[in-house]
PDB file of C-alpha atoms in Angstrom:
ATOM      1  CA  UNK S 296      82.513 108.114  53.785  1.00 44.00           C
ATOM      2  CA  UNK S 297      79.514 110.013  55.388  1.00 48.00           C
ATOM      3  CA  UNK S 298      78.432 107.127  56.507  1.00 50.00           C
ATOM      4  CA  UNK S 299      81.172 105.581  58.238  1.00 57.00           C
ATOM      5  CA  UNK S 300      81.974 109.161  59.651  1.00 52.00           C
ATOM      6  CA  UNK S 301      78.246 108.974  60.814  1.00 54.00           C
ATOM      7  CA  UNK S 302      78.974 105.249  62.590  1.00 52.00           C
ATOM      8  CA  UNK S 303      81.775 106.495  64.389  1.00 54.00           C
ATOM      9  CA  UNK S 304      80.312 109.651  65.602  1.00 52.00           C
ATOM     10  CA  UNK S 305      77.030 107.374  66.845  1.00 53.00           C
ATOM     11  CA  UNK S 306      79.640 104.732  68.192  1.00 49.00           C
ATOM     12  CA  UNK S 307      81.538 107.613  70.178  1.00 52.00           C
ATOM     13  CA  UNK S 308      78.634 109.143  71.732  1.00 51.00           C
ATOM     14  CA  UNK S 309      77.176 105.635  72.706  1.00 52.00           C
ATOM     15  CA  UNK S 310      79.994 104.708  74.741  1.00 48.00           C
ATOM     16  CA  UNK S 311      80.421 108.698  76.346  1.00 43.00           C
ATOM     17  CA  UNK S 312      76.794 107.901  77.205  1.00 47.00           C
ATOM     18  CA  UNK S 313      77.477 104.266  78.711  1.00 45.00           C
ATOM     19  CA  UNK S 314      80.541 105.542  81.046  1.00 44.00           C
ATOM     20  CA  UNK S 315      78.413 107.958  82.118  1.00 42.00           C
ATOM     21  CA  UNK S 316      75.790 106.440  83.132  1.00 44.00           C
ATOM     22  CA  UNK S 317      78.260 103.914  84.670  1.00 42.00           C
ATOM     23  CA  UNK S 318      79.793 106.513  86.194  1.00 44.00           C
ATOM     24  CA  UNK S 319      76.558 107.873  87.706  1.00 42.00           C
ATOM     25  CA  UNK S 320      75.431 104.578  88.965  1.00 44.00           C
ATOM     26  CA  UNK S 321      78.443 103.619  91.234  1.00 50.00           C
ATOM     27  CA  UNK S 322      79.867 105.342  94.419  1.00 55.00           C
ATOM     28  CA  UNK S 323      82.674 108.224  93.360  1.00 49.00           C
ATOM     29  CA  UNK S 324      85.827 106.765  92.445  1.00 50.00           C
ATOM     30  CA  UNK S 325      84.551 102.988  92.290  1.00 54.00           C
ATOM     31  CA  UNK S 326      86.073 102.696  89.029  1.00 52.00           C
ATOM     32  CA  UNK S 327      89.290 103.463  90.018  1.00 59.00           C
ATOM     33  CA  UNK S 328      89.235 101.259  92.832  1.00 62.00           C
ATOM     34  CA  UNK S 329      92.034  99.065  94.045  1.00 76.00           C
ATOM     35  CA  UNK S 330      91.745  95.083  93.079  1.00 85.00           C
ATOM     36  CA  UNK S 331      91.952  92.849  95.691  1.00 94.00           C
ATOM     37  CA  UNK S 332      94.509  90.217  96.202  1.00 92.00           C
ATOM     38  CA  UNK S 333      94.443  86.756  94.395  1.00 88.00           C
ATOM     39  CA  UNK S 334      94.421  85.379  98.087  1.00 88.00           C
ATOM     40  CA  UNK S 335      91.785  88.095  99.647  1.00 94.00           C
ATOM     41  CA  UNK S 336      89.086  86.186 101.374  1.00 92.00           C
ATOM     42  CA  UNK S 337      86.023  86.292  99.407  1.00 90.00           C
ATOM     43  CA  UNK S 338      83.119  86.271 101.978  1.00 96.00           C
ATOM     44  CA  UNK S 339      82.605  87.399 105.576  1.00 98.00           C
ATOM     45  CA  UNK S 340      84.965  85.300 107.714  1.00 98.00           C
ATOM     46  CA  UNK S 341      82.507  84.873 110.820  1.00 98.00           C
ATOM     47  CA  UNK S 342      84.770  84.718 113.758  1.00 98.00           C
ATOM     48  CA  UNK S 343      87.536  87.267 112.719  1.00 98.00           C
ATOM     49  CA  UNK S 344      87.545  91.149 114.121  1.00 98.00           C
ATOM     50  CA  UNK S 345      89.398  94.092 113.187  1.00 98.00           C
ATOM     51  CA  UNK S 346      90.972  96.983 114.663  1.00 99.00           C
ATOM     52  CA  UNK S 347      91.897 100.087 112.546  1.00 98.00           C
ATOM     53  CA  UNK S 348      92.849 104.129 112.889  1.00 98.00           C
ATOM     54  CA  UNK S 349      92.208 105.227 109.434  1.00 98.00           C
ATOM     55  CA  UNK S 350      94.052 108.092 109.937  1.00 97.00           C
ATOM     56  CA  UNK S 351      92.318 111.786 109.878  1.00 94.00           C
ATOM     57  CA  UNK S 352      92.895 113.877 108.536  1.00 88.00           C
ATOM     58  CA  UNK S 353      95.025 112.336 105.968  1.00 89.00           C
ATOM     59  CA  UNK S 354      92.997 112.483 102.918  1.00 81.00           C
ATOM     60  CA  UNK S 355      93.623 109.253 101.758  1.00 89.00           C
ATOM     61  CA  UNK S 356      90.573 107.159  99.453  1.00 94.00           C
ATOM     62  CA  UNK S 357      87.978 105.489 100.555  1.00 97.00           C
ATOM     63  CA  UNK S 358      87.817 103.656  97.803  1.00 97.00           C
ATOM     64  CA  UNK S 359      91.383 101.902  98.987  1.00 96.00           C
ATOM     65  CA  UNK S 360      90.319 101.531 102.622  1.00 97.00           C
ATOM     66  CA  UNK S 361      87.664  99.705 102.106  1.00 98.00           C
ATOM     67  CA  UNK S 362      89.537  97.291  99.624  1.00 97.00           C
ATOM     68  CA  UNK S 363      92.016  96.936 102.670  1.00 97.00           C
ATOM     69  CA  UNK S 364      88.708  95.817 104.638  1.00 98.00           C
ATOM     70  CA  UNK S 365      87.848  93.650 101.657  1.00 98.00           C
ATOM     71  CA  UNK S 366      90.782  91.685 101.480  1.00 98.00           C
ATOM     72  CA  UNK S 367      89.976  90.605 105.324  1.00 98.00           C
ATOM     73  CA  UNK S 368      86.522  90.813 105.289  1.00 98.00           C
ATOM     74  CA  UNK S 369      85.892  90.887 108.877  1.00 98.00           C
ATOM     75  CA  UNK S 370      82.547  90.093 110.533  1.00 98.00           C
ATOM     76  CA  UNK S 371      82.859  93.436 112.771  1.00 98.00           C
ATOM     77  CA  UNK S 372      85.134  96.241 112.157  1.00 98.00           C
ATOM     78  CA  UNK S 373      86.077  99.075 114.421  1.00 99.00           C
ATOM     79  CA  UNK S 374      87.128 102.159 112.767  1.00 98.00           C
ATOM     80  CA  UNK S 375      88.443 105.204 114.783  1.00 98.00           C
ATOM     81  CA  UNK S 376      89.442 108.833 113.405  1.00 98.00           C
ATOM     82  CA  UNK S 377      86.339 108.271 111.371  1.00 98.00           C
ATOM     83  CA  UNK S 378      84.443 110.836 109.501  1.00 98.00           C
ATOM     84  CA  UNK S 379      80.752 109.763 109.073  1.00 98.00           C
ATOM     85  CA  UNK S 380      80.799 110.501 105.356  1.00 96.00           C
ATOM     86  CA  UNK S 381      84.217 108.391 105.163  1.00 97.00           C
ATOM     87  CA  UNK S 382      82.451 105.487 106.933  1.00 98.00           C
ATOM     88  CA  UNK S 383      79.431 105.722 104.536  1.00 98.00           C
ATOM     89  CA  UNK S 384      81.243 105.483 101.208  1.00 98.00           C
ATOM     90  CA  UNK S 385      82.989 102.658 102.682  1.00 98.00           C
ATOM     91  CA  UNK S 386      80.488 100.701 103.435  1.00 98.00           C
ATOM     92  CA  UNK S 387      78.963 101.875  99.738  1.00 98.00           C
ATOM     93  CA  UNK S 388      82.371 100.643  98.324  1.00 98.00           C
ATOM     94  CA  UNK S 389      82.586  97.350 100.177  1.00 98.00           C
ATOM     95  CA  UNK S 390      78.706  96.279  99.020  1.00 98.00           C
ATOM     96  CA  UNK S 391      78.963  98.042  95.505  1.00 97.00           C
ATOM     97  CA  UNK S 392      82.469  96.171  94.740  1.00 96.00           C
ATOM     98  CA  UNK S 393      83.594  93.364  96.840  1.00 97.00           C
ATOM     99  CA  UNK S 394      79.650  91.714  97.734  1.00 97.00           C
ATOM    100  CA  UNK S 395      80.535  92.445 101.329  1.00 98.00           C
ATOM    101  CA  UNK S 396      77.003  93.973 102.968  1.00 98.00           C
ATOM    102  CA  UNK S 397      77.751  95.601 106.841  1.00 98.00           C
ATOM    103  CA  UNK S 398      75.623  97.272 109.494  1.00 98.00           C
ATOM    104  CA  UNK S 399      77.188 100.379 110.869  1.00 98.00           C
ATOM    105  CA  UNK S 400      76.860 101.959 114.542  1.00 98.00           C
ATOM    106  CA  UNK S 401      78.362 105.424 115.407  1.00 98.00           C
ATOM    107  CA  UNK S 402      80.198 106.799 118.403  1.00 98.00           C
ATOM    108  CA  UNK S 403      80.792 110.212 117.274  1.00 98.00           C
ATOM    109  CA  UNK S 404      82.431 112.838 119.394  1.00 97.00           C
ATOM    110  CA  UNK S 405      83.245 116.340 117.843  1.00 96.00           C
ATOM    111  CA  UNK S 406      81.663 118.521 114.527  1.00 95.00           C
ATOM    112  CA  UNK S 407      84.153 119.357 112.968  1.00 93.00           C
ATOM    113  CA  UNK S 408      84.254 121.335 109.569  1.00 93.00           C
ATOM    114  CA  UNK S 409      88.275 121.152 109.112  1.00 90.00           C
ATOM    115  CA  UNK S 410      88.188 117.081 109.818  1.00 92.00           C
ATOM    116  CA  UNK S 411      85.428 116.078 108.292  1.00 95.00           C
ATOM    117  CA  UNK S 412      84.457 118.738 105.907  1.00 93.00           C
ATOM    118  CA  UNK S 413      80.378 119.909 105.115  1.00 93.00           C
ATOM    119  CA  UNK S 414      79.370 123.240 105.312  1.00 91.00           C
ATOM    120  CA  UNK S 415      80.802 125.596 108.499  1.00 90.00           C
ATOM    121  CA  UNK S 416      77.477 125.753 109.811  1.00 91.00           C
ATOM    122  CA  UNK S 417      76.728 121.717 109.924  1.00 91.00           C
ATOM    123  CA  UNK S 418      80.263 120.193 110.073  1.00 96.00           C
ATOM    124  CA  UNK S 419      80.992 116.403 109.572  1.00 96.00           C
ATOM    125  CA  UNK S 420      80.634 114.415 112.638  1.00 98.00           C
ATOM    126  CA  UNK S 421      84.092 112.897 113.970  1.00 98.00           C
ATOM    127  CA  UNK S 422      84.650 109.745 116.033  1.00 98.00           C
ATOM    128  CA  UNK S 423      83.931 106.353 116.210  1.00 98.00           C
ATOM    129  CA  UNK S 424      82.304 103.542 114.175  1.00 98.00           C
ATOM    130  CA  UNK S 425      81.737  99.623 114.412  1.00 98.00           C
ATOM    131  CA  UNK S 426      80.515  97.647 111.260  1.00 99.00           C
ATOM    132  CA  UNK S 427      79.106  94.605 111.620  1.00 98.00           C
ATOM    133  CA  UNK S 428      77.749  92.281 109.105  1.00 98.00           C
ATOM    134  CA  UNK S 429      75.516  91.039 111.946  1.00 98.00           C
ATOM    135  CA  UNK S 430      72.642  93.519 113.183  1.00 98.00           C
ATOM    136  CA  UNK S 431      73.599  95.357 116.122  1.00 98.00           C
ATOM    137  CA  UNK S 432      71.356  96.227 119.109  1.00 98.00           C
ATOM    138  CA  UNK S 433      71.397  98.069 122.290  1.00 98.00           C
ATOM    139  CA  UNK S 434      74.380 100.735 121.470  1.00 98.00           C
ATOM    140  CA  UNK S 435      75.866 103.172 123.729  1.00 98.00           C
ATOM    141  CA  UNK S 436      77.874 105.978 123.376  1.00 98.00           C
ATOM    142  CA  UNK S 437      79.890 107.404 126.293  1.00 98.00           C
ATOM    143  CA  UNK S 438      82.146 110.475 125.934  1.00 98.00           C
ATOM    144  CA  UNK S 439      85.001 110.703 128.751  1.00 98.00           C
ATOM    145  CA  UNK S 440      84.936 113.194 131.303  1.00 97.00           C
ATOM    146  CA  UNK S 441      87.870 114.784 130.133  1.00 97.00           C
ATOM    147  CA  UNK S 442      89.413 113.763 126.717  1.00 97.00           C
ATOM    148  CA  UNK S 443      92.654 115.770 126.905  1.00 97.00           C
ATOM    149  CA  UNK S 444      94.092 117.843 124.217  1.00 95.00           C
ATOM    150  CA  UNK S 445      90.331 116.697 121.488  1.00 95.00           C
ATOM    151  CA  UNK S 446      87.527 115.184 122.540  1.00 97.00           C
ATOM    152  CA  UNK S 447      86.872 111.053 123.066  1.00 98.00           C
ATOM    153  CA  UNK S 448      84.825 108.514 123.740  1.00 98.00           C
ATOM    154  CA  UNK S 449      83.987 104.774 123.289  1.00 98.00           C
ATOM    155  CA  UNK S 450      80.871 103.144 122.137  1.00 98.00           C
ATOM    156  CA  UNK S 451      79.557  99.722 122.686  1.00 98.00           C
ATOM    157  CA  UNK S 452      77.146  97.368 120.743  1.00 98.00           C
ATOM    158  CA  UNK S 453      75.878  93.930 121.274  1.00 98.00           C
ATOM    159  CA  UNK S 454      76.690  91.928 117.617  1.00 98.00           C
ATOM    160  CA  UNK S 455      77.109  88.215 116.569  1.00 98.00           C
ATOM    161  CA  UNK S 456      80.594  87.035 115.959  1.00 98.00           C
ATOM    162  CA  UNK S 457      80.941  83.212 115.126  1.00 97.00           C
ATOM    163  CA  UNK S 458      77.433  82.892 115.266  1.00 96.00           C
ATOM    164  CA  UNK S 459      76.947  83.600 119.444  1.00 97.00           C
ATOM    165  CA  UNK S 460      76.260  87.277 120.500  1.00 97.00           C
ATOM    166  CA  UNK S 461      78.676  89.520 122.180  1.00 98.00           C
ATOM    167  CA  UNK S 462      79.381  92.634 123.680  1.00 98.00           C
ATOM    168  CA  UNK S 463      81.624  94.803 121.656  1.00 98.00           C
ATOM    169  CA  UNK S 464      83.448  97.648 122.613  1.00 99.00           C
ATOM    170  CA  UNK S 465      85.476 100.396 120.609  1.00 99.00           C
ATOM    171  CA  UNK S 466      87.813 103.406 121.834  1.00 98.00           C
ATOM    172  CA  UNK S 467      90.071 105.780 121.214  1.00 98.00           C
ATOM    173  CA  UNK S 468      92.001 107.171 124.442  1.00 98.00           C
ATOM    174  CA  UNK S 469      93.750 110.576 124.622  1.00 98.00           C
ATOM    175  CA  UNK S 470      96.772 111.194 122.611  1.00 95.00           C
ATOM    176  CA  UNK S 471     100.484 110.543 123.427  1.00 86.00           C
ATOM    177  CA  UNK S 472     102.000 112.037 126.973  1.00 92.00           C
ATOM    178  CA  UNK S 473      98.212 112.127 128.534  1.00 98.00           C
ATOM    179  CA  UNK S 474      99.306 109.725 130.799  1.00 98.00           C
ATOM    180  CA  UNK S 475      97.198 110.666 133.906  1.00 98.00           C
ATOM    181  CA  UNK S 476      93.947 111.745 131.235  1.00 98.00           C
ATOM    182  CA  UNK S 477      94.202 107.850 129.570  1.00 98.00           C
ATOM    183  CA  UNK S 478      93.972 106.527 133.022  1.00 98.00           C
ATOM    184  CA  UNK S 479      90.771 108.217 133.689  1.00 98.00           C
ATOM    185  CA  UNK S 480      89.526 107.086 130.324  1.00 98.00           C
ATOM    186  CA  UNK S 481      90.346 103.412 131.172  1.00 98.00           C
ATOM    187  CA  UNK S 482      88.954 103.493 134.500  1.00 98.00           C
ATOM    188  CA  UNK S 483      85.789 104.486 132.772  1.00 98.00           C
ATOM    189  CA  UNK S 484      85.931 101.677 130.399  1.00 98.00           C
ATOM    190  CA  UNK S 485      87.015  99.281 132.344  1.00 98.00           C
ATOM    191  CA  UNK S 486      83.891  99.435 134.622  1.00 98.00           C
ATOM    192  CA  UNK S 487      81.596  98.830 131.778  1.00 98.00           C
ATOM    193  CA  UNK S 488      83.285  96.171 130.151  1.00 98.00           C
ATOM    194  CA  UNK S 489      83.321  94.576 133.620  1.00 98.00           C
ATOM    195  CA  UNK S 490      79.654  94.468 133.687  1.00 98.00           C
ATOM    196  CA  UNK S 491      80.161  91.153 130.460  1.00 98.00           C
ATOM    197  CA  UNK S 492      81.432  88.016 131.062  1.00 97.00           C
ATOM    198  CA  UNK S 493      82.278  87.858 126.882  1.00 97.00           C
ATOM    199  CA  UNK S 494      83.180  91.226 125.822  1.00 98.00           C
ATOM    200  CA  UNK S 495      85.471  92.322 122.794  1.00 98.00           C
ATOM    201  CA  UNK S 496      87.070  95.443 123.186  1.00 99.00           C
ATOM    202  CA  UNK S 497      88.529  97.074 120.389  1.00 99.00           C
ATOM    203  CA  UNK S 498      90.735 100.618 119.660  1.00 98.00           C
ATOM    204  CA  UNK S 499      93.682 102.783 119.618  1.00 98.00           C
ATOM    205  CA  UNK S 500      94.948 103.036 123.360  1.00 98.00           C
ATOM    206  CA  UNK S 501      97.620 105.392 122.523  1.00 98.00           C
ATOM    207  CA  UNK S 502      99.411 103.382 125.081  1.00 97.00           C
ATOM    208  CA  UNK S 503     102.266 100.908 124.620  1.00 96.00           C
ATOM    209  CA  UNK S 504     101.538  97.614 126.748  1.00 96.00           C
ATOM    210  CA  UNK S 505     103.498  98.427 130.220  1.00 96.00           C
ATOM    211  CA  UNK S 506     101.891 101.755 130.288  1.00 96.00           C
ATOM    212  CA  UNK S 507     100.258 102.157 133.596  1.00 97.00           C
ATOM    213  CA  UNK S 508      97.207 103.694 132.821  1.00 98.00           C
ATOM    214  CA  UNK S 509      95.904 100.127 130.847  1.00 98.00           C
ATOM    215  CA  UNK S 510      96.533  98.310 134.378  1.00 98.00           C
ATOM    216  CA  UNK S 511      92.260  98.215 134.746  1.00 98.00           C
ATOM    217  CA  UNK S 512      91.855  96.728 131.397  1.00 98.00           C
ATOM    218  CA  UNK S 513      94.658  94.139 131.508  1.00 98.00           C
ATOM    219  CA  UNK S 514      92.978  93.481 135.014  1.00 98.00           C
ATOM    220  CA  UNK S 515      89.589  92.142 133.097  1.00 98.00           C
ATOM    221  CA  UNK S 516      91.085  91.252 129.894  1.00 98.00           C
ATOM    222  CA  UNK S 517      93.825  89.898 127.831  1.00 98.00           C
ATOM    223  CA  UNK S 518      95.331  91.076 124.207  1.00 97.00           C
ATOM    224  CA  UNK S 519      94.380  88.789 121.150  1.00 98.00           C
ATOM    225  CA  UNK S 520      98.184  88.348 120.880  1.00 96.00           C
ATOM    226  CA  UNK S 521      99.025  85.578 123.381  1.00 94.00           C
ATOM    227  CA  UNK S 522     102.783  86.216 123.527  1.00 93.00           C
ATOM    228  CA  UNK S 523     101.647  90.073 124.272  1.00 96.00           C
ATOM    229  CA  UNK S 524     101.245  90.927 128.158  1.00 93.00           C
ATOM    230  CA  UNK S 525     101.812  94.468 130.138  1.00 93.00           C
ATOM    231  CA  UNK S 526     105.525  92.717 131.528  1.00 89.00           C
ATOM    232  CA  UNK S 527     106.633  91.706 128.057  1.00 78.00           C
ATOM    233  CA  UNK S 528     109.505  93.775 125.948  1.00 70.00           C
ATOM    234  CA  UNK S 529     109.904  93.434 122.506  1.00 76.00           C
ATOM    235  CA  UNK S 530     107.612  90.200 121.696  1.00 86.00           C
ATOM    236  CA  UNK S 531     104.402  92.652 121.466  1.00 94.00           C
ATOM    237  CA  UNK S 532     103.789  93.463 117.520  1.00 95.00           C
ATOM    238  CA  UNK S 533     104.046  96.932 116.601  1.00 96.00           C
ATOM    239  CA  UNK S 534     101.217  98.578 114.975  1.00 98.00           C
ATOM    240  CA  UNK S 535     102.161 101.926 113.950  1.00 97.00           C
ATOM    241  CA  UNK S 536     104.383 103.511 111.626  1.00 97.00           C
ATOM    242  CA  UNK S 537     106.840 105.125 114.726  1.00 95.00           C
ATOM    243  CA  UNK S 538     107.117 101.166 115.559  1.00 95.00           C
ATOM    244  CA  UNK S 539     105.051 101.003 118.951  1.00 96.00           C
ATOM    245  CA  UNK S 540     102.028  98.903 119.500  1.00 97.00           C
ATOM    246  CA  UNK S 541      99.144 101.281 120.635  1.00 98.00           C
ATOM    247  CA  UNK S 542      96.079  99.339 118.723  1.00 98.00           C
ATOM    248  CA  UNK S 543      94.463  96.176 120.527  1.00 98.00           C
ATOM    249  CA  UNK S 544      91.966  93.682 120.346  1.00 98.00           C
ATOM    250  CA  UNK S 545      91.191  92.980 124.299  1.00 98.00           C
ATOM    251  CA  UNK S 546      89.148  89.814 124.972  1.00 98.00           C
ATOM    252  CA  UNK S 547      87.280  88.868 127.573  1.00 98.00           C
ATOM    253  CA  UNK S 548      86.015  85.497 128.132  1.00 97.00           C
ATOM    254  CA  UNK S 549      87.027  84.464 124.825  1.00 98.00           C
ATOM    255  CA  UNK S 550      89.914  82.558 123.186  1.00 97.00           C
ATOM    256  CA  UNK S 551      92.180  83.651 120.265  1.00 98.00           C
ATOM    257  CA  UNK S 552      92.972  81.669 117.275  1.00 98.00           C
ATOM    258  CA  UNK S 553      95.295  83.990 115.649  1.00 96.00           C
ATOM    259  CA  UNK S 554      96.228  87.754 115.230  1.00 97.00           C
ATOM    260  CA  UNK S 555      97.429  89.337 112.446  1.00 98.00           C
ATOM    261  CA  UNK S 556      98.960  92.804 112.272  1.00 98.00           C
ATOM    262  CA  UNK S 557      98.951  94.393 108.761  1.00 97.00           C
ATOM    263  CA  UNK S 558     100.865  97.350 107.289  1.00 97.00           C
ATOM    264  CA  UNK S 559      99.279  99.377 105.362  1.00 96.00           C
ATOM    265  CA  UNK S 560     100.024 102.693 102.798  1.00 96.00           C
ATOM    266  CA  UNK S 561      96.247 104.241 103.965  1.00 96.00           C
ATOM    267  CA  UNK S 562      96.736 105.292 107.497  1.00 97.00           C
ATOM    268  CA  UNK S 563      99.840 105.314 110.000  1.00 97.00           C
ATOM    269  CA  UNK S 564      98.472 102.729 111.788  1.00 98.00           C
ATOM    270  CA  UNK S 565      98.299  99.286 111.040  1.00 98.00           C
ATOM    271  CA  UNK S 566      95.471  97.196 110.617  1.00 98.00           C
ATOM    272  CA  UNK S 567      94.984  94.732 113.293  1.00 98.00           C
ATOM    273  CA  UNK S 568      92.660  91.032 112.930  1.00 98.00           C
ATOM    274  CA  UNK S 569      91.949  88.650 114.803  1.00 98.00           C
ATOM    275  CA  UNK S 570      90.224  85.217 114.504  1.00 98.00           C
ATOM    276  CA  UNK S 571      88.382  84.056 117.555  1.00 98.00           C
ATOM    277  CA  UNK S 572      87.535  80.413 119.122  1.00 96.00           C
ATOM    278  CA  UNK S 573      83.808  81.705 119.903  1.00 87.00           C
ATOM    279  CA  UNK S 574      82.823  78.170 120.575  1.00 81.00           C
TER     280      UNK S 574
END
């Protein structure tokens, strides 16, 4: 009886000691993490792109964003609302648990304690972020004059999508009934993606598609979407939980293949894909 008392007390401790060290050797909360789909794609798809407000602050896990990303597994990703720390344990999360390894550029615009938490004295940085599974080179980072009501930006990098290099761009313009602010941020824009002949512009416009302040960017390029233009009503996907499409993926010089627009519980916005004829 001492002895099997003895057993179980050795087995007991052996497997405390096991999740523990289990526990210490994966990101926080990997093993609680979401499964993927039987039908998730299992590799980098090397032609698709993605579009996505993860919503901040709304205190949602990592751990399930980045198995949203993971069912998609987009070559580059463009993230907005992003906390820096978020955007790390992603990418942790994806390589960790789904085999899915990314690069990651910042566009960061505000410190901010309250968003992105850290200590009041060095806040989290707030903003932007592309992922890439391709290196990225020659990044920018441009804040607009005047961002309205918070502080924005875009940032650009140069990246490989379907195995031929590209300029990418992501943004995220001035919230809802900025009209006259957005239009300054998209003239802004607009002149630097004009300076590519194959550009990919990616964010959250806060804009529906007639809005007048997108005119300079539906001037040099054209939504992912082909049944989606500025005159259109109703045929444009909505990708937002108040049902109005303010998240694109704007090409320029490049074709579409398909576009998919994906609900999702993590954020109020949707995520948005798109597979590309890069050829």
């Amino acid at each position: 009886m001492v002895l099997g008392k003895a057993t179980r007390w050795f087995v007991g401790a052996m497997t405390v000691a096991c999740m523990v060290l289990v526990g210490a050797s994966a990101p926080s909360g990997a093993l609680f993490a979401r499964s993927l789909p039987v039908d998730a794609v299992k590799e980098v798809v090397p032609n698709r792109v993605m579009t996505w407000n993860i919503c901040n602050p709304c205190e949602e896990g990592n751990a399930d964003r980045a198995a949203e990303i993971a069912t998609y597994a987009p070559q580059v990703i463009g993230l907005q609302e992003a906390c820096v720390r978020d955007v790390e344990r992603i990418r942790d999360y994806l390589e960790s648990l789904y085999g899915l390894v990314y690069h990651v550029e910042y566009g960061m615009v505000l410190q901010n304690w309250g968003r992105c938490g850290g200590a009041p004295w060095s806040p989290g940085a707030f903003g932007q972020a592309v992922l890439s599974a391709a290196p990225m080179t020659d990044r920018v980072h441009v804040e607009y004059p005047d961002g309205g009501s918070e502080d924005r930006g875009y940032m650009a990098v140069t990246t490989t999508v379907g195995g031929r290099p590209v300029r990418v761009f992501n943004t995220h313009l001035a919230q809802r009934r900025q009209e006259a602010v957005r239009a300054d941020q998209t003239g802004v824009l607009a002149a630097a993606v004009a300076r590519h002949d194959r550009a990919i512009v990616l964010g959250d416009f806060n804009a529906v598609p007639g809005a007048p302040e997108l005119a300079p960017i539906w001037a040099l390029a054209a939504d992912a979407d082909p049944q989606c233009h500025p005159e259109t009503i109703g045929t444009c996907k909505t990708t937002t939980d108040w049902h109005s499409k303010f998240d694109y993926v704007f090409l320029r010089g490049i074709a579409p293949l398909g576009q998919r627009v994906q609900p999702t519980p993590y954020s109020d916005h949707h995520l948005v894909y798109t597979d590309l004829d890069v050829t």
